[in-house]
XYZ file of C-alpha atoms in Angstrom:
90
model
C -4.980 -28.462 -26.912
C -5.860 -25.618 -24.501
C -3.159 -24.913 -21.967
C -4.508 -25.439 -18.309
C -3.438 -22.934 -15.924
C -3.429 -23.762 -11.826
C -5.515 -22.039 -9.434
C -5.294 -18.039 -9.245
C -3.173 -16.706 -6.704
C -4.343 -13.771 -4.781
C -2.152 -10.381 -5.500
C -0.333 -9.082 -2.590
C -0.266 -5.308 -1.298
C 1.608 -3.791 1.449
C 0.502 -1.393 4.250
C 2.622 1.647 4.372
C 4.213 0.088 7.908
C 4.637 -3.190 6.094
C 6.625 -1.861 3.047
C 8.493 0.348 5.437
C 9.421 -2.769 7.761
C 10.440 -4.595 4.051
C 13.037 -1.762 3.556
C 14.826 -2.393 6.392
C 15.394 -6.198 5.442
C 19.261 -6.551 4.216
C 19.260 -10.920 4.992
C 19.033 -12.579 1.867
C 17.846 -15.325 4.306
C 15.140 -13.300 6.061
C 14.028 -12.351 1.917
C 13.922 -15.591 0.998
C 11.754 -16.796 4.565
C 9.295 -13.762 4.067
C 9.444 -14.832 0.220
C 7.992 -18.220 0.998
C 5.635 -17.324 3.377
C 3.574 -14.868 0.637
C 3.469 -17.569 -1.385
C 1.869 -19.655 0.981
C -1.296 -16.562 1.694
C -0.769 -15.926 -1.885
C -2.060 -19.349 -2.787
C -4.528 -20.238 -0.055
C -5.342 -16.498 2.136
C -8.053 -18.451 4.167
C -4.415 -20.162 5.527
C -3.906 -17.765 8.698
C -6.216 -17.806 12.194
C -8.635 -15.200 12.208
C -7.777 -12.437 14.910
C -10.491 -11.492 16.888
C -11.985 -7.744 16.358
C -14.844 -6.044 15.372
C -17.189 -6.765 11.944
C -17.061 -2.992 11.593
C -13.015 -3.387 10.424
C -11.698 -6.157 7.893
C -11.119 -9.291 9.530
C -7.379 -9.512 10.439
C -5.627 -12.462 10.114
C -2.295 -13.962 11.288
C -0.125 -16.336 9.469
C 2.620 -18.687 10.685
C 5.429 -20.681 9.588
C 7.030 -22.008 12.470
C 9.941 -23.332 9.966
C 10.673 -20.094 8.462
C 10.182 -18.032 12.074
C 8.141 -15.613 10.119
C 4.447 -14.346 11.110
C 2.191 -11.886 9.177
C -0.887 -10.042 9.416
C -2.523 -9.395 6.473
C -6.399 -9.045 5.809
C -8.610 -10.472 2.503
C -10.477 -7.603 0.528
C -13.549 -8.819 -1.122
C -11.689 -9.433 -4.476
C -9.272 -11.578 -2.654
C -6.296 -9.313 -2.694
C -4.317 -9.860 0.163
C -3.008 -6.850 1.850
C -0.435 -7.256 4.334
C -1.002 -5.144 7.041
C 2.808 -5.356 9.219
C 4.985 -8.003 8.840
C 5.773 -9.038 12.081
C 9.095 -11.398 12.692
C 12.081 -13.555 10.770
């Protein structure tokens, strides 16, 4: 019987701001929120409101979970990588 796999997730990247603001995160709590909420774009990156801006740039986008207190900004690239441009608040 061929094993059925679920949907593909997208892969996440980090900006260099983005993986700098991750290095300064020492709350296993604030992890675990900012943990959750990449799984969330990872599964579904059309999730987050479009930010307005120009159609000469990658459209950004904004993402957030009002339970965890955490937003993001990330953008789509045409392979559906999602690349997180800052990571804004836990």
């Amino acid at each position: 019987m061929p094993h059925q796999h679920g949907p593909r997730r997208a892969r996440i990247a980090f900006s260099d701001a983005a993986a700098k603001q991750l290095e300064s995160i020492t709350s296993e709590a604030e992890l675990h929120a900012l943990d959750r909420a990449l799984v969330v774009v990872s599964v579904d990156p059309d999730i987050g409101e479009p930010l307005p801006g120009d159609s000469a740039n990658p459209q950004l986008r904004q993402y957030t979970d009002d339970v965890e207190r955490v937003r993001l900004l990330y953008w789509v690239t045409a392979l559906r990588t999602v690349v997180v441009v800052a990571y804004i608040e836990v």
